[in-house]
Short mmCIF file of C-alpha atoms and ligand atoms in Angstrom, two decimals:
data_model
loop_
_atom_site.label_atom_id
_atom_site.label_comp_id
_atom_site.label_asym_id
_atom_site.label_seq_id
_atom_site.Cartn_x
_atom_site.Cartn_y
_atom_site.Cartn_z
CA UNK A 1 134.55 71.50 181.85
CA UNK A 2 134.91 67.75 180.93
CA UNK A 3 134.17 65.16 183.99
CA UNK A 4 135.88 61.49 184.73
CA UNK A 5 136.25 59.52 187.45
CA UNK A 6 137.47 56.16 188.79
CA UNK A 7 134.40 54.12 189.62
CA UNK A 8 134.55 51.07 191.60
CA UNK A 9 134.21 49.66 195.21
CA UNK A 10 135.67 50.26 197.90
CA UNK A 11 137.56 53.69 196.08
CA UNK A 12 138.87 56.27 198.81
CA UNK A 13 142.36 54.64 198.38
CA UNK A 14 142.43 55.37 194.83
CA UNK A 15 145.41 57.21 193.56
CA UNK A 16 143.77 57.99 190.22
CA UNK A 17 142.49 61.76 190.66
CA UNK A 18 145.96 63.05 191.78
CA UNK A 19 147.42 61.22 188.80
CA UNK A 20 144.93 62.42 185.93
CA UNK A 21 144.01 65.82 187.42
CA UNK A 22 147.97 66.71 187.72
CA UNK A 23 147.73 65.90 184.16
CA UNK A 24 144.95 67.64 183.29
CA UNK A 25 145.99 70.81 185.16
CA UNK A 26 149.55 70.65 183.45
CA UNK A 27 148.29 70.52 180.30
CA UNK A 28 145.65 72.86 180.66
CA UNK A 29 143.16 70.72 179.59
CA UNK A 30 139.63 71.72 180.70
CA UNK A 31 138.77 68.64 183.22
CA UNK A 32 137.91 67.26 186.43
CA UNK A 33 138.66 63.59 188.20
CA UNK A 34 136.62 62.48 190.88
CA UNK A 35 135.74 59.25 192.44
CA UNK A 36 132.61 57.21 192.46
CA UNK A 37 131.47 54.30 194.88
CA UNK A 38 129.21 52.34 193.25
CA UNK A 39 127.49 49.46 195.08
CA UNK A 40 125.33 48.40 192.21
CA UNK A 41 126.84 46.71 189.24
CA UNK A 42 124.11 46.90 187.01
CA UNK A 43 124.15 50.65 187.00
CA UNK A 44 127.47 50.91 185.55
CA UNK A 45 126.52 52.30 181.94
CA UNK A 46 123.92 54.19 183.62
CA UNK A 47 125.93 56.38 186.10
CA UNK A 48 128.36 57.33 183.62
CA UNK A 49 125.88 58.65 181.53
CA UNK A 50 124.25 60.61 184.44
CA UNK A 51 126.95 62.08 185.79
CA UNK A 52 127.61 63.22 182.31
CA UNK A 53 131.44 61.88 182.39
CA UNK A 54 133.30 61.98 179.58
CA UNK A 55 135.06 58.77 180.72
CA UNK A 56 135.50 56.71 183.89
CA UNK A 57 138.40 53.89 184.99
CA UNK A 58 136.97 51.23 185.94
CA UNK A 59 138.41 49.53 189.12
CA UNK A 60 138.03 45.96 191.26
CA UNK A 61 135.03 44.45 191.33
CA UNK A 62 133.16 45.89 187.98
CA UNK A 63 135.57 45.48 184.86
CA UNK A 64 133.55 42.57 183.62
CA UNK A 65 130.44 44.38 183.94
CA UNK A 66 131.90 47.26 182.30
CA UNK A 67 132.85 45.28 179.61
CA UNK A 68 129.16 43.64 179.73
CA UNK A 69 127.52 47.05 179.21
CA UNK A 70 129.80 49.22 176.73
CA UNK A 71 128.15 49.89 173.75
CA UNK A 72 131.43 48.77 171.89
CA UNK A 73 134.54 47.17 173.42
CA UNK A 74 138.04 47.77 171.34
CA UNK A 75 141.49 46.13 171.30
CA UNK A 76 142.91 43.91 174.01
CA UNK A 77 139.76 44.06 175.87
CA UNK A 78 137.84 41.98 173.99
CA UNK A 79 140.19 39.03 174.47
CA UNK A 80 140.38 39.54 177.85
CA UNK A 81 137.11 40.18 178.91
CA UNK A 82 137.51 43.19 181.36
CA UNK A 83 137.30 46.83 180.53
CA UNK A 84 138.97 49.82 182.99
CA UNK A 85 138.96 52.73 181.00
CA UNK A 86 135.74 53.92 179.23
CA UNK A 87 135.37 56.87 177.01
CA UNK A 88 132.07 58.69 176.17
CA UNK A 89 132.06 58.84 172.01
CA UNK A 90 128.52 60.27 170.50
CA UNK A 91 126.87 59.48 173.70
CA UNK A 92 128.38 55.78 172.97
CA UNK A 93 130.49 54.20 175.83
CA UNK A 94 134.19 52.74 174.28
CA UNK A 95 135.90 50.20 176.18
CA UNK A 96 139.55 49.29 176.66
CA UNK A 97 141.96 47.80 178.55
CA UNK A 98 144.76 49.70 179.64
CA UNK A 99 146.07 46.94 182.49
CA UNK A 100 147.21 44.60 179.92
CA UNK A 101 149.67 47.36 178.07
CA UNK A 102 150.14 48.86 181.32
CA UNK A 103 151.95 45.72 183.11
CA UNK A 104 154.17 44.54 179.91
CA UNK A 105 155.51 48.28 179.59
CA UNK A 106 156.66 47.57 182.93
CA UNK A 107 159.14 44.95 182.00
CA UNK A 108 162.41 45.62 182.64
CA UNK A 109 163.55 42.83 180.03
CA UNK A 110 161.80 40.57 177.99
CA UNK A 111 160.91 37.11 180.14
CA UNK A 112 161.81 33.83 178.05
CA UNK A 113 159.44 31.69 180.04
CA UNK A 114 156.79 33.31 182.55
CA UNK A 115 154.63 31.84 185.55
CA UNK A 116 151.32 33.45 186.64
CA UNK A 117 149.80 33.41 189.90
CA UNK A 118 146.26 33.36 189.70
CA UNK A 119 143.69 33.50 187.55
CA UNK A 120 141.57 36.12 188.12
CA UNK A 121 140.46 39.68 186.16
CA UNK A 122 144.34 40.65 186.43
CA UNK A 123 145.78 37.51 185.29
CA UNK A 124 143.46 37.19 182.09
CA UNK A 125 144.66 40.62 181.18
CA UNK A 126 148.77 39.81 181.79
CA UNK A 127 148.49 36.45 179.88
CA UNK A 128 146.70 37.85 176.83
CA UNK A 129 149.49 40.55 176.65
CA UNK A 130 152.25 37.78 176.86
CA UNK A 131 150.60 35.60 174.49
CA UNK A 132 150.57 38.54 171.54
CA UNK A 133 154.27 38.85 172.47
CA UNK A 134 154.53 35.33 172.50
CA UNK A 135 155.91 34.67 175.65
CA UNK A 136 155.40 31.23 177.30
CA UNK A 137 153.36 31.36 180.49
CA UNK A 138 151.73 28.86 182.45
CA UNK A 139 148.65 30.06 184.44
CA UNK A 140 148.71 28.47 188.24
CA UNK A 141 146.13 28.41 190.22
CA UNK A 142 144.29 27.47 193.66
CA UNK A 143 141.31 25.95 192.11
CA UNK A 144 140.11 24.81 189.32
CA UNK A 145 137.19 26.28 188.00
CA UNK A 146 138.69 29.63 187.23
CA UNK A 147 141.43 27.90 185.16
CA UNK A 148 138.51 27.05 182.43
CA UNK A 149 138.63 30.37 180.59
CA UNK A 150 141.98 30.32 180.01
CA UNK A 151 141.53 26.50 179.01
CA UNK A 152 139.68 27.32 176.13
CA UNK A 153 141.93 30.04 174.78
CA UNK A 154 144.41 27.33 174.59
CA UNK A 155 146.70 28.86 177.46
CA UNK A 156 148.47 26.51 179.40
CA UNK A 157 147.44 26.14 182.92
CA UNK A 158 147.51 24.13 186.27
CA UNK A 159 146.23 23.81 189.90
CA UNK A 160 148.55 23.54 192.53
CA UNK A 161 148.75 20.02 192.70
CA UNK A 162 149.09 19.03 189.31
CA UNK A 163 152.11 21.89 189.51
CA UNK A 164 154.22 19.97 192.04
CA UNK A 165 153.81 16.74 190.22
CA UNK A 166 154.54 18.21 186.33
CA UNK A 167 156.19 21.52 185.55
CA UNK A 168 158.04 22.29 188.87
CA UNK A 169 161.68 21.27 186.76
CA UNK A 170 160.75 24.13 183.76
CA UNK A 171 162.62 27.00 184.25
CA UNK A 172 160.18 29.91 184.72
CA UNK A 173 162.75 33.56 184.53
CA UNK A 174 159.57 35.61 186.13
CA UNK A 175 156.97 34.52 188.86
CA UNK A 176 153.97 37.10 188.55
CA UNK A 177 151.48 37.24 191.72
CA UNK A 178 148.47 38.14 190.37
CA UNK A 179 146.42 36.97 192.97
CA UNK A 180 144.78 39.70 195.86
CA UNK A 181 146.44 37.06 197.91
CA UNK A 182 148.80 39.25 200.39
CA UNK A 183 146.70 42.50 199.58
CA UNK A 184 144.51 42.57 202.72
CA UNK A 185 146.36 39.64 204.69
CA UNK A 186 149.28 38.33 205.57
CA UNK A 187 149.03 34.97 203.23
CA UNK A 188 151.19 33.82 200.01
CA UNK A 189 149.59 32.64 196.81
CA UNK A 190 151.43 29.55 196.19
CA UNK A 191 152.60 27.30 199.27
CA UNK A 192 155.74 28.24 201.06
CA UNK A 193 157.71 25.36 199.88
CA UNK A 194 156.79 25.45 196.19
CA UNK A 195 157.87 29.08 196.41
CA UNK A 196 160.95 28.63 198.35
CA UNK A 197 161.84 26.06 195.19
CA UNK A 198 160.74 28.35 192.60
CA UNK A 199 163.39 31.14 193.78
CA UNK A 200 165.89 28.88 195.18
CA UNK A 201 169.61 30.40 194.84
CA UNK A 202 171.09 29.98 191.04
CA UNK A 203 167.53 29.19 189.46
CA UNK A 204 166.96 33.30 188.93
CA UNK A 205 163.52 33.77 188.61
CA UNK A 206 162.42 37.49 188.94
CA UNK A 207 159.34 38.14 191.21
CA UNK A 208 156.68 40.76 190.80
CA UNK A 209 153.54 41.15 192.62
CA UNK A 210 150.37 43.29 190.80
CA UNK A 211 149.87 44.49 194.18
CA UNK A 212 151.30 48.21 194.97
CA UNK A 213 151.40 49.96 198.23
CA UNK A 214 152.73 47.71 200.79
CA UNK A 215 155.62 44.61 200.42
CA UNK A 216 153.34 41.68 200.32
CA UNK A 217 154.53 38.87 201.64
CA UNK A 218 155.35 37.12 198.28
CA UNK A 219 157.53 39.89 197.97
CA UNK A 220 158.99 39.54 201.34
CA UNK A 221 159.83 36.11 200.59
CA UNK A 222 161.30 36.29 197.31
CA UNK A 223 163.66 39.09 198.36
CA UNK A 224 164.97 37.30 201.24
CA UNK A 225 165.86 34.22 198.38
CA UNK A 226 167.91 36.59 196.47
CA UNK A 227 165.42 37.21 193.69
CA UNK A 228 164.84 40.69 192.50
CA UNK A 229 161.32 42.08 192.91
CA UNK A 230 158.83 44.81 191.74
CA UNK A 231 155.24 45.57 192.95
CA UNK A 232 152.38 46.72 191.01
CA UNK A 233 153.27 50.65 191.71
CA UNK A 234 154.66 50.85 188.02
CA UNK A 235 151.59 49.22 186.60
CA UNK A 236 149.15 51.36 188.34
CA UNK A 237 151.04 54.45 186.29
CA UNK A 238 151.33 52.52 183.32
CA UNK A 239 147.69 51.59 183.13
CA UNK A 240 146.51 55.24 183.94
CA UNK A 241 149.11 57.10 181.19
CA UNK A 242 147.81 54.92 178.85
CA UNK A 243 144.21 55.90 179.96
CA UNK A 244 144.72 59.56 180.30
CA UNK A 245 146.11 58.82 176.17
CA UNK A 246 142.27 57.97 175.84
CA UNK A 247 140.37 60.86 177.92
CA UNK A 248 142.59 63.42 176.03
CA UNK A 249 142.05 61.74 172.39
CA UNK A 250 146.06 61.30 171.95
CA UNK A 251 146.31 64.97 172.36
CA UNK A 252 150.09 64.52 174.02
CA UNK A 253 152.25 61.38 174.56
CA UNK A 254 151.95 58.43 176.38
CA UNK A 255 156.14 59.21 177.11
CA UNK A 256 155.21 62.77 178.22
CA UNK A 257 152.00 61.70 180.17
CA UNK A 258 153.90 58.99 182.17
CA UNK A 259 156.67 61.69 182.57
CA UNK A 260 153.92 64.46 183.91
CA UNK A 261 151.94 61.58 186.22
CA UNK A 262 155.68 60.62 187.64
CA UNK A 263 156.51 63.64 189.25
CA UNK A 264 153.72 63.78 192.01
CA UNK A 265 153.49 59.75 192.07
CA UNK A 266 157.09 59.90 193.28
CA UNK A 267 156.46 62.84 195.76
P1 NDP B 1 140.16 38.46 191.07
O1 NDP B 1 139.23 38.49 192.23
O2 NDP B 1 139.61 38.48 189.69
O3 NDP B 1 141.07 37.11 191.19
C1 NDP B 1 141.67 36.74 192.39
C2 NDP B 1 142.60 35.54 192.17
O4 NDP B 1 143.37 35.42 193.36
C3 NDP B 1 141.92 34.20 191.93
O5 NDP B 1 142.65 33.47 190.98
C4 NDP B 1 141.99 33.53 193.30
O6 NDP B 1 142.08 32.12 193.26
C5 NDP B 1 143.32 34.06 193.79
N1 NDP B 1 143.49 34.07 195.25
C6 NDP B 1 142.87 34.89 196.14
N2 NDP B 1 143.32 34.63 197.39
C7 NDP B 1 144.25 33.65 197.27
C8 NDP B 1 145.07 32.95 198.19
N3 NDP B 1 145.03 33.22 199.51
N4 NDP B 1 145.92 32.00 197.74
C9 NDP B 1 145.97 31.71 196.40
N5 NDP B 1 145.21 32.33 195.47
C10 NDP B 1 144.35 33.29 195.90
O7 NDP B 1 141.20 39.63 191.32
P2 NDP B 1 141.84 40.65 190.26
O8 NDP B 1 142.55 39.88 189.20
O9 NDP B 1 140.83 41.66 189.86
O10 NDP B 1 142.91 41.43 191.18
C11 NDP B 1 144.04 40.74 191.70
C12 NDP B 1 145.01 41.74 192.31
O11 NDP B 1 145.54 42.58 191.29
C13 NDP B 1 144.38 42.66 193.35
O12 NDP B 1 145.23 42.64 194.48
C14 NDP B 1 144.40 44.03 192.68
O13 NDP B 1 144.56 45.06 193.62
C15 NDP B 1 145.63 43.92 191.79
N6 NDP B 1 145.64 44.83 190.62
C16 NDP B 1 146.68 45.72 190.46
C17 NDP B 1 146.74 46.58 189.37
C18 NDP B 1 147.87 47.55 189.23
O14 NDP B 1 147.75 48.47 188.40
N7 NDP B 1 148.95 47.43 189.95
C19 NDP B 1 145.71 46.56 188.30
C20 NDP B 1 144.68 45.57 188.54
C21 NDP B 1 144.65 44.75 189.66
P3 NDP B 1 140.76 31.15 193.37
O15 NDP B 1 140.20 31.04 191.98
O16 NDP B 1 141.32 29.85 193.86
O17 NDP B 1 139.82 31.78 194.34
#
């Protein structure tokens, strides 16, 4: 029987076993998901290969290291920089990046002009998905440093302050929190007033926060402004059909794994 898990740190809250072994089971596929705390990074590559996985997801704080220590990183991943699905070839370790594919199928419509919260793991993966669509985004941040990255893949970008002084008039149709800001505390990733501008009555911006599992308060806010929301529960799905597409080498749909993983994510 073929082993996977979701590795990362902390993990107990993971959702991922009940969504791939449903999958496995309903398919009949001859597998096993577990989880796996790991506390050092550099042992990534190693684990997987001694707990004789067949492939692993990948989850907050090691996607750059996984994408540091597969033997051979393919697609979107390589732009972004962050691998969370791996998948044993030939004793080889394959990365990808099912986040980026994950959040766009999410979209209810396509967004004419997008801002991003953040610019963390997350945020490299949603603006390298917009930019093959071609989307105009503008990466916002806190500070500064982070913004660098995304500098030199010729994204535009911004800190706080330079927001409120030059792109507060363009009219962004989708504000994205991709920030952990809101995911174990009670604070919002872009100051109240700026917000409370950005989803002011008749402007229409769409919110939607990466973050799944509880109405951040982002969310909160944006709802009581009018705009229509949508957390990160979609995304989490998205990201793991399109994963579970890997593990079983395309052996069934990503339509008909989505469908499958649905039924016990709604339960
Ligand atoms: P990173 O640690 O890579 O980046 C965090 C970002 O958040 C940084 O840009 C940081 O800004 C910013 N930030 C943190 N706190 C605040 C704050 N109080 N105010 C403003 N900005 C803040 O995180 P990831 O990109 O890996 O993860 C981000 C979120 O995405 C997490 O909550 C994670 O759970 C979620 N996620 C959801 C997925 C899904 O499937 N739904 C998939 C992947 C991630 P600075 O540089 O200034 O410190």
């Amino acid at each position: 029987m073929r082993q996977y898990a979701v590795i990362g740190n902390p993990i107990s809250h993971s959702k991922s076993p009940i969504l791939h072994n449903t999958l496995f089971q309903t398919l009949k596929f001859p597998a096993f998901y577990g989880r796996y705390l790991l506390t050092k990074e550099e042992k990534l590559a190693e684990k997987i290969r001694t707990l004789r996985l067949s492939g692993a997801n990948i989850t907050v704080p090691f996607k750059e290291a996984a994408f540091r220590q597969c033997d051979e990183v393919r697609g979107i991943a390589k732009q972004i920089g962050s691998v969370n699905t791996i998948v044993q070839e030939d004793g080889r370790l394959i990365g990808y990046n099912t986040d980026a594919n994950g959040f766009f199928s999410t979209l209810k419509r396509e967004p004419r002009r997008v801002l991003i919260l953040g610019a963390g793991g997350t945020s490299r993966a949603i603006s390298a998905i917009l930019n093959e669509h071609k989307i105009p985004f503008l990466v916002l941040n806190r500070s500064k440093a982070r913004l660098e990255s995304f500098r030199t893949l010729g994204y535009k970008t911004a800190t706080h302050e330079e927001f409120s002084a030059r792109f507060l008039e363009d009219e962004f149709d989708l504000v994205i929190n991709s920030t952990s800001a809101g995911l174990d505390d009670n604070e919002l990733p872009l100051p109240r007033e700026l917000l409370m501008l950005l989803f002011k009555r008749g402007r229409g911006a769409d919110a939607y926060d990466v973050i799944y599992g509880k109405q951040t308060p982002f969310l909160k806010l944006a709802n009581e402004l009018g705009a229509k929301i949508s957390d990160g529960r979609m995304m989490l799905l998205e990201q793991a059909a399109i994963a579970s597409h890997y593990f079983i080498n395309g052996a069934e749909s990503i339509m008909k794994i989505r469908e499958i993983m649905l039924r016990v994510y709604s339960a």
